[in-house]
mmCIF file of C-alpha atoms and ligand atoms in Angstrom:
data_model
loop_
_atom_site.group_PDB
_atom_site.id
_atom_site.type_symbol
_atom_site.label_atom_id
_atom_site.label_comp_id
_atom_site.label_asym_id
_atom_site.label_seq_id
_atom_site.Cartn_x
_atom_site.Cartn_y
_atom_site.Cartn_z
ATOM 1 C CA UNK A 1 0.000 0.000 0.000
ATOM 2 C CA UNK A 2 1.288 3.423 -0.889
ATOM 3 C CA UNK A 3 2.070 5.928 1.853
ATOM 4 C CA UNK A 4 -0.819 8.318 2.549
ATOM 5 C CA UNK A 5 1.564 11.225 2.064
ATOM 6 C CA UNK A 6 4.688 12.109 0.214
ATOM 7 C CA UNK A 7 7.224 13.728 2.543
ATOM 8 C CA UNK A 8 8.033 17.236 1.328
ATOM 9 C CA UNK A 9 11.704 17.861 0.699
ATOM 10 C CA UNK A 10 14.027 20.855 0.731
ATOM 11 C CA UNK A 11 12.845 23.513 -1.698
ATOM 12 C CA UNK A 12 9.156 23.080 -0.863
ATOM 13 C CA UNK A 13 8.031 26.422 0.620
ATOM 14 C CA UNK A 14 5.752 24.731 3.158
ATOM 15 C CA UNK A 15 8.885 23.685 5.046
ATOM 16 C CA UNK A 16 9.731 27.354 5.552
ATOM 17 C CA UNK A 17 6.399 28.520 6.936
ATOM 18 C CA UNK A 18 5.410 28.894 10.592
ATOM 19 C CA UNK A 19 2.574 26.476 11.358
ATOM 20 C CA UNK A 20 -0.668 27.507 13.064
ATOM 21 C CA UNK A 21 -1.877 26.388 16.470
ATOM 22 C CA UNK A 22 -4.234 23.404 16.415
ATOM 23 C CA UNK A 23 -7.660 24.608 17.509
ATOM 24 C CA UNK A 24 -9.606 21.342 17.450
ATOM 25 C CA UNK A 25 -8.331 18.017 18.730
ATOM 26 C CA UNK A 26 -10.886 15.823 17.009
ATOM 27 C CA UNK A 27 -11.341 12.748 14.858
ATOM 28 C CA UNK A 28 -10.056 14.570 11.805
ATOM 29 C CA UNK A 29 -6.786 15.324 13.542
ATOM 30 C CA UNK A 30 -6.556 11.726 14.787
ATOM 31 C CA UNK A 31 -6.947 10.446 11.193
ATOM 32 C CA UNK A 32 -4.297 12.866 9.984
ATOM 33 C CA UNK A 33 -1.926 11.701 12.741
ATOM 34 C CA UNK A 34 -2.592 8.064 11.856
ATOM 35 C CA UNK A 35 -1.802 8.686 8.182
ATOM 36 C CA UNK A 36 1.330 10.615 9.129
ATOM 37 C CA UNK A 37 2.495 7.725 11.312
ATOM 38 C CA UNK A 38 2.004 5.320 8.395
ATOM 39 C CA UNK A 39 4.112 7.601 6.205
ATOM 40 C CA UNK A 40 6.727 7.957 8.959
ATOM 41 C CA UNK A 41 7.081 4.184 9.401
ATOM 42 C CA UNK A 42 7.232 3.718 5.610
ATOM 43 C CA UNK A 43 10.202 6.056 5.219
ATOM 44 C CA UNK A 44 11.336 4.849 7.829
ATOM 45 C CA UNK A 45 11.718 7.651 10.341
ATOM 46 C CA UNK A 46 11.238 8.238 14.059
ATOM 47 C CA UNK A 47 9.353 11.516 13.834
ATOM 48 C CA UNK A 48 7.309 13.526 11.346
ATOM 49 C CA UNK A 49 5.956 17.048 11.693
ATOM 50 C CA UNK A 50 2.731 18.157 10.003
ATOM 51 C CA UNK A 51 4.430 20.705 7.691
ATOM 52 C CA UNK A 52 6.507 17.839 6.268
ATOM 53 C CA UNK A 53 3.316 16.516 4.675
ATOM 54 C CA UNK A 54 2.098 19.970 3.705
ATOM 55 C CA UNK A 55 -0.171 20.565 6.705
ATOM 56 C CA UNK A 56 0.479 23.901 8.399
ATOM 57 C CA UNK A 57 -0.512 22.870 11.902
ATOM 58 C CA UNK A 58 1.513 22.725 15.103
ATOM 59 C CA UNK A 59 1.800 19.042 15.802
ATOM 60 C CA UNK A 60 4.056 16.125 15.116
ATOM 61 C CA UNK A 61 3.973 12.344 15.384
ATOM 62 C CA UNK A 62 6.803 10.181 16.613
ATOM 63 C CA UNK A 63 7.826 6.777 17.843
ATOM 64 C CA UNK A 64 10.756 6.826 20.150
ATOM 65 C CA UNK A 65 10.492 3.086 20.787
ATOM 66 C CA UNK A 66 7.481 3.266 23.107
ATOM 67 C CA UNK A 67 4.934 3.103 20.321
ATOM 68 C CA UNK A 68 3.251 5.728 18.172
ATOM 69 C CA UNK A 69 2.409 9.082 19.738
ATOM 70 C CA UNK A 70 1.526 12.625 18.765
ATOM 71 C CA UNK A 71 2.256 15.940 20.431
ATOM 72 C CA UNK A 72 -0.046 18.859 19.693
ATOM 73 C CA UNK A 73 0.741 22.556 20.175
ATOM 74 C CA UNK A 74 4.059 21.676 21.796
ATOM 75 C CA UNK A 75 6.117 24.215 23.717
ATOM 76 C CA UNK A 76 9.621 23.751 25.071
ATOM 77 C CA UNK A 77 9.482 25.325 28.511
ATOM 78 C CA UNK A 78 12.951 24.461 29.822
ATOM 79 C CA UNK A 79 16.265 23.466 28.295
ATOM 80 C CA UNK A 80 19.647 22.713 29.736
ATOM 81 C CA UNK A 81 23.150 21.648 28.691
ATOM 82 C CA UNK A 82 24.664 21.088 25.253
ATOM 83 C CA UNK A 83 24.852 17.912 23.234
ATOM 84 C CA UNK A 84 26.503 17.179 19.895
ATOM 85 C CA UNK A 85 24.826 14.598 17.713
ATOM 86 C CA UNK A 86 24.704 13.714 14.026
ATOM 87 C CA UNK A 87 21.279 14.667 12.783
ATOM 88 C CA UNK A 88 19.392 13.848 9.597
ATOM 89 C CA UNK A 89 15.953 14.820 8.361
ATOM 90 C CA UNK A 90 13.359 13.088 6.168
ATOM 91 C CA UNK A 91 12.959 16.396 4.317
ATOM 92 C CA UNK A 92 16.677 16.581 3.539
ATOM 93 C CA UNK A 93 17.164 12.896 2.704
ATOM 94 C CA UNK A 94 20.581 11.321 2.402
ATOM 95 C CA UNK A 95 22.457 13.995 4.317
ATOM 96 C CA UNK A 96 23.368 14.497 7.967
ATOM 97 C CA UNK A 97 25.386 16.916 10.022
ATOM 98 C CA UNK A 98 26.725 17.104 13.544
ATOM 99 C CA UNK A 99 24.665 19.678 15.380
ATOM 100 C CA UNK A 100 24.818 21.059 18.920
ATOM 101 C CA UNK A 101 21.526 21.528 20.731
ATOM 102 C CA UNK A 102 20.432 21.588 24.371
ATOM 103 C CA UNK A 103 20.841 18.183 25.990
ATOM 104 C CA UNK A 104 17.750 18.145 28.178
ATOM 105 C CA UNK A 105 14.387 19.758 27.692
ATOM 106 C CA UNK A 106 10.971 19.914 29.221
ATOM 107 C CA UNK A 107 8.304 19.921 26.534
ATOM 108 C CA UNK A 108 4.581 20.355 27.100
ATOM 109 C CA UNK A 109 1.612 19.976 24.802
ATOM 110 C CA UNK A 110 -1.491 17.869 24.256
ATOM 111 C CA UNK A 111 -2.042 14.285 23.177
ATOM 112 C CA UNK A 112 -4.694 13.097 20.724
ATOM 113 C CA UNK A 113 -7.229 12.707 23.559
ATOM 114 C CA UNK A 114 -6.798 16.371 24.405
ATOM 115 C CA UNK A 115 -4.932 15.650 27.639
ATOM 116 C CA UNK A 116 -2.139 17.986 28.634
ATOM 117 C CA UNK A 117 1.235 16.249 28.732
ATOM 118 C CA UNK A 118 4.659 17.247 30.025
ATOM 119 C CA UNK A 119 7.698 15.240 28.982
ATOM 120 C CA UNK A 120 11.200 15.499 30.397
ATOM 121 C CA UNK A 121 13.576 14.343 27.697
ATOM 122 C CA UNK A 122 17.311 13.827 27.451
ATOM 123 C CA UNK A 123 19.797 13.251 24.619
ATOM 124 C CA UNK A 124 18.233 11.424 21.641
ATOM 125 C CA UNK A 125 14.637 11.818 22.773
ATOM 126 C CA UNK A 126 15.228 15.486 23.523
ATOM 127 C CA UNK A 127 16.850 15.917 20.116
ATOM 128 C CA UNK A 128 13.859 14.366 18.382
ATOM 129 C CA UNK A 129 11.406 16.830 19.949
ATOM 130 C CA UNK A 130 13.648 19.822 19.277
ATOM 131 C CA UNK A 131 14.008 18.812 15.634
ATOM 132 C CA UNK A 132 10.235 18.469 15.203
ATOM 133 C CA UNK A 133 9.624 21.778 16.993
ATOM 134 C CA UNK A 134 11.892 23.422 14.445
ATOM 135 C CA UNK A 135 9.738 22.062 11.611
ATOM 136 C CA UNK A 136 6.710 23.805 13.146
ATOM 137 C CA UNK A 137 8.615 27.087 12.980
ATOM 138 C CA UNK A 138 9.848 26.666 9.410
ATOM 139 C CA UNK A 139 13.368 25.901 10.599
ATOM 140 C CA UNK A 140 15.486 23.168 9.008
ATOM 141 C CA UNK A 141 18.579 21.536 10.451
ATOM 142 C CA UNK A 142 20.684 23.518 7.971
ATOM 143 C CA UNK A 143 19.829 26.631 9.981
ATOM 144 C CA UNK A 144 21.473 25.064 13.030
ATOM 145 C CA UNK A 145 24.896 24.746 11.399
ATOM 146 C CA UNK A 146 27.754 27.155 11.974
ATOM 147 C CA UNK A 147 28.300 29.674 9.160
ATOM 148 C CA UNK A 148 31.146 27.837 7.453
ATOM 149 C CA UNK A 149 29.473 24.419 7.498
ATOM 150 C CA UNK A 150 26.210 25.976 6.424
ATOM 151 C CA UNK A 151 27.738 27.546 3.314
ATOM 152 C CA UNK A 152 28.991 24.179 2.092
ATOM 153 C CA UNK A 153 25.769 22.438 3.148
ATOM 154 C CA UNK A 154 23.589 24.942 1.282
ATOM 155 C CA UNK A 155 25.541 24.353 -1.931
ATOM 156 C CA UNK A 156 25.082 20.628 -1.475
ATOM 157 C CA UNK A 157 21.320 20.785 -0.896
ATOM 158 C CA UNK A 158 20.702 23.347 -3.649
ATOM 159 C CA UNK A 159 22.432 21.092 -6.115
ATOM 160 C CA UNK A 160 20.808 17.918 -4.809
ATOM 161 C CA UNK A 161 17.233 19.152 -4.371
ATOM 162 C CA UNK A 162 16.920 22.193 -6.628
ATOM 163 C CA UNK A 163 19.117 20.906 -9.431
ATOM 164 C CA UNK A 164 21.388 23.945 -9.365
ATOM 165 C CA UNK A 165 25.010 23.570 -10.380
ATOM 166 C CA UNK A 166 27.521 24.600 -7.764
ATOM 167 C CA UNK A 167 29.766 27.498 -8.733
ATOM 168 C CA UNK A 168 33.057 26.339 -10.306
ATOM 169 C CA UNK A 169 35.159 27.461 -7.355
ATOM 170 C CA UNK A 170 32.945 25.716 -4.821
ATOM 171 C CA UNK A 171 34.332 22.700 -3.011
ATOM 172 C CA UNK A 172 33.008 19.377 -4.238
ATOM 173 C CA UNK A 173 29.828 18.985 -2.191
ATOM 174 C CA UNK A 174 29.681 15.232 -2.592
ATOM 175 C CA UNK A 175 33.189 14.858 -1.238
ATOM 176 C CA UNK A 176 32.623 17.269 1.621
ATOM 177 C CA UNK A 177 29.685 15.297 2.956
ATOM 178 C CA UNK A 178 30.530 11.768 1.886
ATOM 179 C CA UNK A 179 31.853 10.803 5.324
ATOM 180 C CA UNK A 180 28.428 11.601 6.791
ATOM 181 C CA UNK A 181 26.426 9.470 4.419
ATOM 182 C CA UNK A 182 26.693 6.039 6.067
ATOM 183 C CA UNK A 183 25.146 7.282 9.319
ATOM 184 C CA UNK A 184 22.341 9.012 7.457
ATOM 185 C CA UNK A 185 21.497 5.994 5.318
ATOM 186 C CA UNK A 186 21.528 3.811 8.440
ATOM 187 C CA UNK A 187 18.276 5.513 9.367
ATOM 188 C CA UNK A 188 19.313 5.891 13.003
ATOM 189 C CA UNK A 189 18.062 9.403 13.415
ATOM 190 C CA UNK A 190 15.653 10.554 10.764
ATOM 191 C CA UNK A 191 12.963 12.849 12.042
HETATM 192 NI NI1 NI B 201 13.121 16.657 9.909
#
């Protein structure tokens, strides 16, 4: 069976828009979340934010190993520490970069039953939520890179996803990222 959705990739403007608050937690939202989870598992990935399937609403689905879940209107209320981890994204497939983000967070929001939830998360789980939160704000992992890395990364993604040739003096983008590819294709962290 085909995935209910096609995951939008770099270059799609929906990935750069700020999503709207969810106003109704209802059956329609539950169906949307279910379809998004199917798409997420098909990829496979561990998280998927609504804008990644073209829906401009503030929620994401995920499975951090405890089964499928959704977080609606999430807010990160506390963060602490720093943690470096190699991060990929289903919307920038085949590439990954080492990115520093807070190590621990407290995130609050609502589940699909409309119950308020508060989750304390560390390391990988914390990273997953922060990555999905970024999607709701139109932020991609490229925006989290330092200036120098970002310049090279932008050339790579423009060529790969927009079909633009890199300028002649640019470093070979394939070579500059080739060491990162095995981790990305391993599907360890693809939200
Ligand atoms: Ni992503």
